[in-house]
Amino acid sequence: MEAHAAHPAAAPGPRAGIRLPGAGAGLGRGTVLLYLSVIVLLPLAAVASKAFENGLDAFWTAVTAPQAVAALELTVIASLIVVAINAIFGTIIAWILVRDEFPGKPIVNAVIDLPFALPTIVAGLTLLALYGNDSPIGIDVFVSRVGVVMALLFVTLPFVVRAVQPLLLEMDREMEAAAASLGARGFTIFRRIIFPNLLPGLAAGVALAFARALGEFGSLALIGIAFKTEVASVYIRSLVESGNEAGAAAVSVVLLGASLLLLASITLIQRWSSRHERGGDTGLLVMPPSGEDFTKEKEPDDE
Amino acid sequence: MRNARNSRRRSVKVGLPAALLALLIAVFAAGCGSSDDSTTDAGSGSGGSLSVVGYSTPESVYQEALEPGFEATPNGSGVSFSNSFGASGDQSRAVVAGQSASVVHFAQAGDMERLVEEGGLVAKDWTANKYKGIAQNSVVVITVRKGNPEGIKSFDDVLTKDVEVVTPNPFSSGAARWNIMAVYGNAINQGKSPDEALADVKTLLEKAVVQPGSARDALAAFTQGEGDVLLGYENEAIKAIDEGEDVEYVIPPSTIQIETPIAVTTDAPEPAAQDFLDYIWSDAGQEIWAENGYRPVNQKLVDPKQFPTPKDLFTIDQFGGWGTVNDEFFDDETGSVAKIEGELGVSTTG
Amino acid sequence: MSSSRPSRWGLRILGIGYLTALLLAPLVMIFFKTFEDGIAPPIDAITSPDGLHALKLTLLMVIVAVPLNTLFGVGCALLLVRHKWKGNAIIDGIINLPFAISPVVIGLALFLLYGTNGWFGPALAEAGIKILFSVPGMLLASIFVSLPFVVREVVPVLQEIGTDQEQAASTLGANSWQTFWRITLPAIRWGVAYGMVLTTARVLGEFGAVTIVSGSISGETQTLPLFVAKQFEQFNFAGAYGASLLLALLALSALLAMNLLKGKEA
């Protein structure tokens, strides 16, 4: 706003204003903030307020209740396992999408986004059908912690793939060629040259996937009825339905805190990685899914 | 130049925010007048919109049989229904929290009394009728895997054998409370002391591998492979078998009679709501319940082959009725079962 | 870097195998399970009054939430990219919150605001406005969860295209609306379109928040995803899978649109 005020009608253009220069942006900004407040901030404030409504002790009791602890533990551990697995497989898939050519590649590339498009309840239902006790292929694991991991793998896969793909694309192949000519073999090249360059994107993708996994609900709703498979979101829902809103709010605050930390770390990662210019100098977060096509490598001259 | 750009963005900025605000207000305004859809014009038997709020298991009975059946009668022509079913305790709380309801059908009387006490949503005299406000009955049975591999015949078998139990959480589900009182009563009627009976309850809950939110959730968990033994309504066991699940059920020799309360709410559209209740109590309605595995309250319609009577069938009245029982056993903080659940690390307010 | 044939095949098998087991097989499963007992049962379920109502309600969510968030998204993107302001990072942070918050928490939040004991509950009740257990609450939930997509897609595009054309248009005498309509909007249209598709997919699939705020009242507040869950609970598998298939087809259309739009921004 100050910037505009410093430039009053300097060079009168075709519509030099009767209006104050800053007013338009100010009004727009005000509306945006109002919209965000009503839709996002107010609800979150209500949760935070409710969590501590009866004081810090009540909050602590709710959060350390055995069932709460079990749910949070399962959520965190499962999410960690899931992002580790998807970090590996996601990179592999990104690799074959960028560096490899095979029939059906466009279809594979398209399918990666399926978890973004498919309703989570449908995902849960079909994973249950495929890997539950009616499984046509005899794999009955879904109603268990393994099932929790599977469902989370499903919903978080695209995050890693789409975070790594652009970095693979932009990578300078000359370094790899140089390393190869010096006698380094495939995996060494990957370890020493490629992987460090992927790290920022991978880290951001992993953090995003982790945040997503922490809050996942729909795909776990059908199996989340046992202690063994009750994740934090399912536990929160049962608390809400039983009328224990303060307890639900308390556990929610814990989840929120973790997610906010992750978001903050993603921002830091992306700022630190100057290579990744898509965010530009506005410092804004850039996350998958993105509208760019990451299967076609650019020529080395393009930048 | 800068001003030109500013002014372009300015009017865009005015236009877009205005549209945005208008739409946002419209979203909230849509809430006006959509309240109390259950109290739309209810002419004499010629229409009206009834909201049925019920516990988890009878959903399909209402939607597929009772409601169409009622609509086919003269009193029911033109009546439309909306339905919400879930764990009894949760549903009761939802109605108190503002969910609209014309006819409420819960799993235990305490959930009905909550509506009387908190907000006067149901009249105090809801039991002042022929069937004392009970829609249908059932009994607590033990559902096992087909072939009854563990050889379960009574609650004592469940308590003494090495089996994993599925029973809902008593603090969200009405069915769960029946289960617990069945085990408790089973002990008392064998001559055990109240403390010993509570010890039995604790044993049961210790064996619980899952405590889902509602009776229906418990059935789903069991059929998906959880546990060896499911405690619950006879009608749920019958439903599971009808659906082709590989289970069978055992009626224990000593068990409790489940009585599910039903009532109209104070602001329900009349006479449609009361007519519906009367239909549920009519022979036609009771037959529908029987066909779906529920025991009719009208004793004449109970087929002893389909619904055998256990040797020792007791009721909640033996323990003082749900008012007393809920306070003594299931109060969130002081109830004896709450204490047991607390010791086992299970959420009671949840 | 040329990888050896075995390692290339190894990676392919690992990657595609993983995708098949995790994504493709379940997708195919929906088709099989839906028609397991014939064509009639799922179609009956979906065309039942409750099924149709669920479909209508889901579409209503889309029709309201998508334009709202698109308007917001475009306006906000313009604001963030074309006007430097200290607080932009904060706005950006808030916009990203819906990505990180569990839908269940969102449902709880709305409950706390608009429930009978909530912040606005009593006032709203007196005014006869019903938010929870009714459509507006579900709309608010849908808007919350799908908020960021359009902003995020439009921001990079706005950055890339720069202000040259817009400035040129102004000096040639175009007024604000004309410049926006004729220059800016066409330039960002693929970003907007892509964002709208993502928003739509997200609204279609929303489950957790809507479950909590709606009471899942069949025939009134049950969207298609809620319908799926309820049908499953009732052992009406045909209905559950049928509705899932419908949702999956909508999702695949969204997927198709996403992929057609990709790369058009360039």
Short mmCIF file of C-alpha atoms in Angstrom, two decimals, chain A:
data_model
loop_
_atom_site.label_atom_id
_atom_site.label_comp_id
_atom_site.label_asym_id
_atom_site.label_seq_id
_atom_site.Cartn_x
_atom_site.Cartn_y
_atom_site.Cartn_z
CA MET A 1 0.00 0.00 0.00
CA GLU A 2 2.83 2.35 0.84
CA ALA A 3 4.39 1.72 -2.53
CA HIS A 4 1.32 2.97 -4.25
CA ALA A 5 0.88 5.95 -2.07
CA ALA A 6 4.35 7.00 -3.06
CA HIS A 7 3.28 7.16 -6.68
CA PRO A 8 0.34 9.47 -6.92
CA ALA A 9 -0.77 10.61 -10.36
CA ALA A 10 2.78 10.72 -11.67
CA ALA A 11 2.40 10.16 -15.38
CA PRO A 12 -1.29 10.55 -16.17
CA GLY A 13 -2.33 7.61 -18.30
CA PRO A 14 -5.54 7.24 -20.24
CA ARG A 15 -7.55 6.68 -17.08
CA ALA A 16 -5.65 8.75 -14.57
CA GLY A 17 -7.53 8.33 -11.45
CA ILE A 18 -10.15 10.18 -9.67
CA ARG A 19 -9.74 7.21 -7.37
CA LEU A 20 -6.92 6.91 -4.89
CA PRO A 21 -4.23 4.75 -6.42
CA GLY A 22 -4.05 2.37 -3.55
CA ALA A 23 -7.79 1.88 -3.16
CA GLY A 24 -8.21 -0.83 -5.74
CA ALA A 25 -5.51 -3.05 -4.40
CA GLY A 26 -6.59 -2.24 -0.89
CA LEU A 27 -10.16 -3.22 -1.53
CA GLY A 28 -9.06 -6.36 -3.26
CA ARG A 29 -6.72 -7.23 -0.47
CA GLY A 30 -9.45 -6.58 2.05
CA THR A 31 -11.82 -8.87 0.25
CA VAL A 32 -9.25 -11.60 -0.03
CA LEU A 33 -8.49 -11.36 3.65
CA LEU A 34 -12.18 -11.34 4.50
CA TYR A 35 -12.83 -14.41 2.36
CA LEU A 36 -9.87 -16.22 3.86
CA SER A 37 -10.89 -15.25 7.35
CA VAL A 38 -14.44 -16.46 7.03
CA ILE A 39 -13.57 -19.63 5.20
CA VAL A 40 -10.25 -20.63 6.76
CA LEU A 41 -9.08 -18.62 9.74
CA LEU A 42 -12.26 -18.38 11.76
CA PRO A 43 -12.86 -22.13 11.77
CA LEU A 44 -9.29 -22.80 12.82
CA ALA A 45 -9.51 -20.23 15.58
CA ALA A 46 -12.59 -22.01 16.86
CA VAL A 47 -10.69 -25.28 17.06
CA ALA A 48 -7.73 -23.76 18.85
CA SER A 49 -10.02 -21.99 21.27
CA LYS A 50 -12.01 -25.10 22.05
CA ALA A 51 -8.91 -27.18 22.62
CA PHE A 52 -7.81 -25.00 25.50
CA GLU A 53 -11.27 -24.09 26.69
CA ASN A 54 -10.88 -25.91 29.96
CA GLY A 55 -7.29 -25.03 30.50
CA LEU A 56 -3.97 -26.58 29.79
CA ASP A 57 -4.60 -29.56 32.05
CA ALA A 58 -7.70 -30.63 30.23
CA PHE A 59 -5.84 -30.27 26.94
CA TRP A 60 -3.02 -32.43 28.17
CA THR A 61 -5.37 -35.07 29.52
CA ALA A 62 -7.20 -35.29 26.23
CA VAL A 63 -4.01 -35.55 24.24
CA THR A 64 -2.37 -38.13 26.47
CA ALA A 65 -5.42 -40.38 26.80
CA PRO A 66 -4.30 -43.89 25.84
CA GLN A 67 -6.56 -44.12 22.81
CA ALA A 68 -5.40 -40.71 21.64
CA VAL A 69 -1.78 -41.62 22.04
CA ALA A 70 -2.33 -44.89 20.19
CA ALA A 71 -4.07 -43.09 17.34
CA LEU A 72 -1.41 -40.40 17.05
CA GLU A 73 1.37 -42.94 17.24
CA LEU A 74 -0.14 -45.06 14.51
CA THR A 75 -0.73 -42.00 12.37
CA VAL A 76 2.82 -40.70 12.67
CA ILE A 77 4.57 -44.03 12.30
CA ALA A 78 2.43 -45.14 9.39
CA SER A 79 2.98 -41.79 7.68
CA LEU A 80 6.74 -42.04 8.14
CA ILE A 81 6.82 -45.53 6.68
CA VAL A 82 4.64 -44.42 3.82
CA VAL A 83 6.73 -41.44 2.81
CA ALA A 84 9.88 -43.51 3.00
CA ILE A 85 8.42 -46.12 0.66
CA ASN A 86 6.98 -43.53 -1.67
CA ALA A 87 10.22 -41.58 -1.69
CA ILE A 88 11.86 -44.62 -3.21
CA PHE A 89 9.10 -45.74 -5.53
CA GLY A 90 8.12 -42.21 -6.40
CA THR A 91 11.65 -41.48 -7.52
CA ILE A 92 11.77 -44.68 -9.50
CA ILE A 93 8.54 -43.82 -11.25
CA ALA A 94 9.64 -40.26 -11.90
CA TRP A 95 12.83 -41.69 -13.34
CA ILE A 96 11.18 -43.99 -15.78
CA LEU A 97 8.78 -41.26 -16.80
CA VAL A 98 11.54 -38.79 -17.59
CA ARG A 99 14.47 -40.88 -18.68
CA ASP A 100 12.83 -43.87 -20.22
CA GLU A 101 10.67 -44.48 -23.24
CA PHE A 102 8.19 -47.28 -23.35
CA PRO A 103 4.81 -47.91 -24.89
CA GLY A 104 1.98 -46.55 -22.82
CA LYS A 105 4.11 -43.95 -21.10
CA PRO A 106 1.54 -41.16 -21.48
CA ILE A 107 -1.06 -43.36 -19.83
CA VAL A 108 1.25 -44.12 -16.95
CA ASN A 109 1.98 -40.44 -16.59
CA ALA A 110 -1.70 -39.63 -16.53
CA VAL A 111 -2.57 -42.33 -14.04
CA ILE A 112 -0.15 -40.92 -11.48
CA ASP A 113 -2.64 -38.14 -10.78
CA LEU A 114 -5.44 -40.58 -10.05
CA PRO A 115 -5.17 -40.19 -6.27
CA PHE A 116 -5.68 -36.47 -6.72
CA ALA A 117 -8.86 -37.02 -8.65
CA LEU A 118 -10.41 -40.09 -7.05
CA PRO A 119 -12.55 -39.60 -3.95
CA THR A 120 -10.79 -41.08 -0.97
CA ILE A 121 -13.81 -43.12 0.12
CA VAL A 122 -13.80 -44.84 -3.25
CA ALA A 123 -10.10 -45.53 -2.91
CA GLY A 124 -10.68 -47.08 0.48
CA LEU A 125 -13.60 -49.14 -0.74
CA THR A 126 -11.74 -50.57 -3.67
CA LEU A 127 -8.54 -51.27 -1.76
CA LEU A 128 -10.71 -53.10 0.75
CA ALA A 129 -12.31 -55.09 -2.04
CA LEU A 130 -8.98 -55.97 -3.56
CA TYR A 131 -6.93 -56.63 -0.47
CA GLY A 132 -9.52 -57.31 2.21
CA ASN A 133 -11.12 -60.53 3.30
CA ASP A 134 -13.08 -60.95 0.09
CA SER A 135 -9.97 -60.50 -1.95
CA PRO A 136 -10.11 -62.14 -5.38
CA ILE A 137 -6.38 -62.66 -5.28
CA GLY A 138 -6.30 -64.02 -1.80
CA ILE A 139 -4.39 -61.18 -0.23
CA ASP A 140 -6.24 -60.39 2.97
CA VAL A 141 -4.28 -57.68 4.67
CA PHE A 142 -6.26 -54.53 4.36
CA VAL A 143 -8.04 -54.58 7.70
CA SER A 144 -4.83 -54.06 9.63
CA ARG A 145 -1.96 -51.66 9.97
CA VAL A 146 -0.68 -52.89 6.65
CA GLY A 147 -3.94 -51.67 5.20
CA VAL A 148 -3.45 -48.27 6.76
CA VAL A 149 -0.05 -48.06 5.12
CA MET A 150 -1.47 -49.16 1.77
CA ALA A 151 -4.21 -46.57 1.81
CA LEU A 152 -1.71 -43.85 2.68
CA LEU A 153 0.65 -45.02 -0.05
CA PHE A 154 -2.19 -44.58 -2.50
CA VAL A 155 -3.06 -41.03 -1.57
CA THR A 156 0.50 -39.75 -1.25
CA LEU A 157 2.23 -41.27 -4.27
CA PRO A 158 1.66 -38.35 -6.68
CA PHE A 159 3.28 -35.86 -4.36
CA VAL A 160 6.72 -37.37 -4.60
CA VAL A 161 6.53 -38.22 -8.29
CA ARG A 162 5.41 -34.75 -9.30
CA ALA A 163 7.96 -33.09 -7.07
CA VAL A 164 10.87 -35.05 -8.48
CA GLN A 165 9.93 -35.05 -12.14
CA PRO A 166 10.66 -31.37 -12.86
CA LEU A 167 14.04 -31.61 -11.18
CA LEU A 168 14.98 -34.63 -13.23
CA LEU A 169 13.96 -32.75 -16.32
CA GLU A 170 16.01 -29.69 -15.57
CA MET A 171 19.04 -31.65 -14.62
CA ASP A 172 22.25 -30.92 -16.43
CA ARG A 173 23.19 -34.13 -18.17
CA GLU A 174 26.71 -33.03 -18.80
CA MET A 175 27.75 -33.73 -15.26
CA GLU A 176 26.48 -37.24 -15.57
CA ALA A 177 28.24 -37.72 -18.87
CA ALA A 178 31.43 -36.43 -17.34
CA ALA A 179 31.15 -38.76 -14.41
CA ALA A 180 30.47 -41.68 -16.71
CA SER A 181 33.47 -40.89 -18.80
CA LEU A 182 35.55 -40.92 -15.67
CA GLY A 183 34.47 -44.47 -15.06
CA ALA A 184 31.66 -44.04 -12.59
CA ARG A 185 28.91 -46.56 -12.96
CA GLY A 186 25.15 -46.15 -12.84
CA PHE A 187 24.43 -46.25 -9.18
CA THR A 188 27.44 -44.17 -8.21
CA ILE A 189 26.39 -41.52 -10.64
CA PHE A 190 22.93 -41.59 -9.17
CA ARG A 191 24.18 -41.41 -5.64
CA ARG A 192 26.78 -38.71 -6.11
CA ILE A 193 25.37 -36.49 -8.79
CA ILE A 194 21.71 -37.03 -9.47
CA PHE A 195 20.40 -37.62 -6.00
CA PRO A 196 21.82 -34.43 -4.42
CA ASN A 197 20.13 -32.44 -7.14
CA LEU A 198 16.85 -34.16 -6.50
CA LEU A 199 17.03 -33.63 -2.80
CA PRO A 200 15.20 -30.31 -2.52
CA GLY A 201 12.30 -31.50 -4.63
CA LEU A 202 12.26 -34.85 -2.93
CA ALA A 203 12.30 -33.24 0.48
CA ALA A 204 9.46 -30.92 -0.42
CA GLY A 205 7.45 -33.75 -1.94
CA VAL A 206 8.07 -35.92 1.10
CA ALA A 207 7.07 -33.18 3.52
CA LEU A 208 3.90 -32.54 1.56
CA ALA A 209 3.12 -36.24 1.38
CA PHE A 210 3.68 -36.52 5.10
CA ALA A 211 1.30 -33.66 5.85
CA ARG A 212 -1.27 -35.26 3.59
CA ALA A 213 -0.87 -38.64 5.22
CA LEU A 214 -1.29 -37.24 8.72
CA GLY A 215 -4.73 -35.94 7.93
CA GLU A 216 -6.04 -38.65 5.65
CA PHE A 217 -9.52 -39.87 6.50
CA GLY A 218 -11.71 -41.07 3.66
CA SER A 219 -9.67 -44.05 2.58
CA LEU A 220 -9.35 -45.23 6.16
CA ALA A 221 -12.92 -44.63 7.26
CA LEU A 222 -14.10 -48.09 6.33
CA ILE A 223 -11.42 -49.88 8.26
CA GLY A 224 -10.74 -47.35 10.93
CA ILE A 225 -12.98 -48.93 13.46
CA ALA A 226 -10.49 -50.89 15.46
CA PHE A 227 -7.87 -49.65 17.85
CA LYS A 228 -5.20 -51.29 15.79
CA THR A 229 -6.22 -49.37 12.72
CA GLU A 230 -7.59 -46.19 14.23
CA VAL A 231 -5.71 -43.20 12.94
CA ALA A 232 -5.92 -39.75 14.46
CA SER A 233 -8.53 -38.44 12.04
CA VAL A 234 -10.87 -41.37 12.71
CA TYR A 235 -10.38 -40.94 16.44
CA ILE A 236 -11.21 -37.25 16.15
CA ARG A 237 -14.38 -38.09 14.28
CA SER A 238 -15.51 -40.51 16.96
CA LEU A 239 -14.85 -37.89 19.60
CA VAL A 240 -16.96 -35.37 17.72
CA GLU A 241 -19.82 -37.81 17.35
CA SER A 242 -19.72 -38.63 21.02
CA GLY A 243 -20.02 -35.01 21.93
CA ASN A 244 -16.49 -34.63 23.25
CA GLU A 245 -15.66 -31.61 21.16
CA ALA A 246 -12.97 -30.30 23.47
CA GLY A 247 -11.08 -33.56 23.24
CA ALA A 248 -11.49 -33.64 19.49
CA ALA A 249 -10.19 -30.09 19.30
CA ALA A 250 -7.21 -30.96 21.45
CA VAL A 251 -6.10 -33.84 19.26
CA SER A 252 -6.81 -31.70 16.20
CA VAL A 253 -4.46 -29.03 17.49
CA VAL A 254 -1.70 -31.58 17.71
CA LEU A 255 -2.28 -32.64 14.12
CA LEU A 256 -2.53 -29.05 12.98
CA GLY A 257 0.71 -28.18 14.70
CA ALA A 258 2.52 -30.98 12.94
CA SER A 259 1.08 -30.01 9.57
CA LEU A 260 1.98 -26.37 10.00
CA LEU A 261 5.54 -27.30 10.84
CA LEU A 262 5.69 -29.34 7.68
CA LEU A 263 4.30 -26.54 5.55
CA ALA A 264 6.84 -24.15 7.01
CA SER A 265 9.66 -26.56 6.31
CA ILE A 266 8.54 -26.95 2.70
CA THR A 267 8.66 -23.20 2.26
CA LEU A 268 12.14 -23.11 3.70
CA ILE A 269 13.29 -25.95 1.48
CA GLN A 270 12.02 -24.27 -1.62
CA ARG A 271 13.55 -20.93 -0.73
CA TRP A 272 16.87 -22.56 -0.01
CA SER A 273 16.84 -24.36 -3.30
CA SER A 274 17.46 -21.53 -5.71
CA ARG A 275 17.61 -23.90 -8.62
CA HIS A 276 13.90 -24.33 -8.51
CA GLU A 277 12.66 -21.16 -10.09
CA ARG A 278 9.04 -21.84 -10.62
CA GLY A 279 8.09 -20.03 -7.45
CA GLY A 280 9.80 -16.96 -8.72
CA ASP A 281 10.80 -14.17 -6.48
CA THR A 282 7.47 -13.85 -4.79
CA GLY A 283 8.56 -16.57 -2.41
CA LEU A 284 5.30 -18.36 -2.96
CA LEU A 285 5.01 -22.05 -2.42
CA VAL A 286 4.83 -24.22 -5.49
CA MET A 287 3.46 -27.67 -5.04
CA PRO A 288 2.16 -30.50 -7.10
CA PRO A 289 -0.10 -31.08 -8.88
CA SER A 290 1.07 -28.71 -11.48
CA GLY A 291 -0.15 -27.91 -14.93
CA GLU A 292 3.15 -28.58 -16.56
CA ASP A 293 3.98 -31.63 -18.56
CA PHE A 294 6.96 -33.33 -17.03
CA THR A 295 7.59 -36.08 -19.44
CA LYS A 296 9.21 -34.17 -22.20
CA GLU A 297 12.76 -33.21 -21.47
CA LYS A 298 13.71 -29.79 -22.52
CA GLU A 299 16.69 -29.35 -24.77
CA PRO A 300 19.82 -28.31 -22.88
CA ASP A 301 19.61 -24.84 -24.37
CA ASP A 302 16.14 -24.12 -23.02
CA GLU A 303 16.04 -22.57 -19.66
#
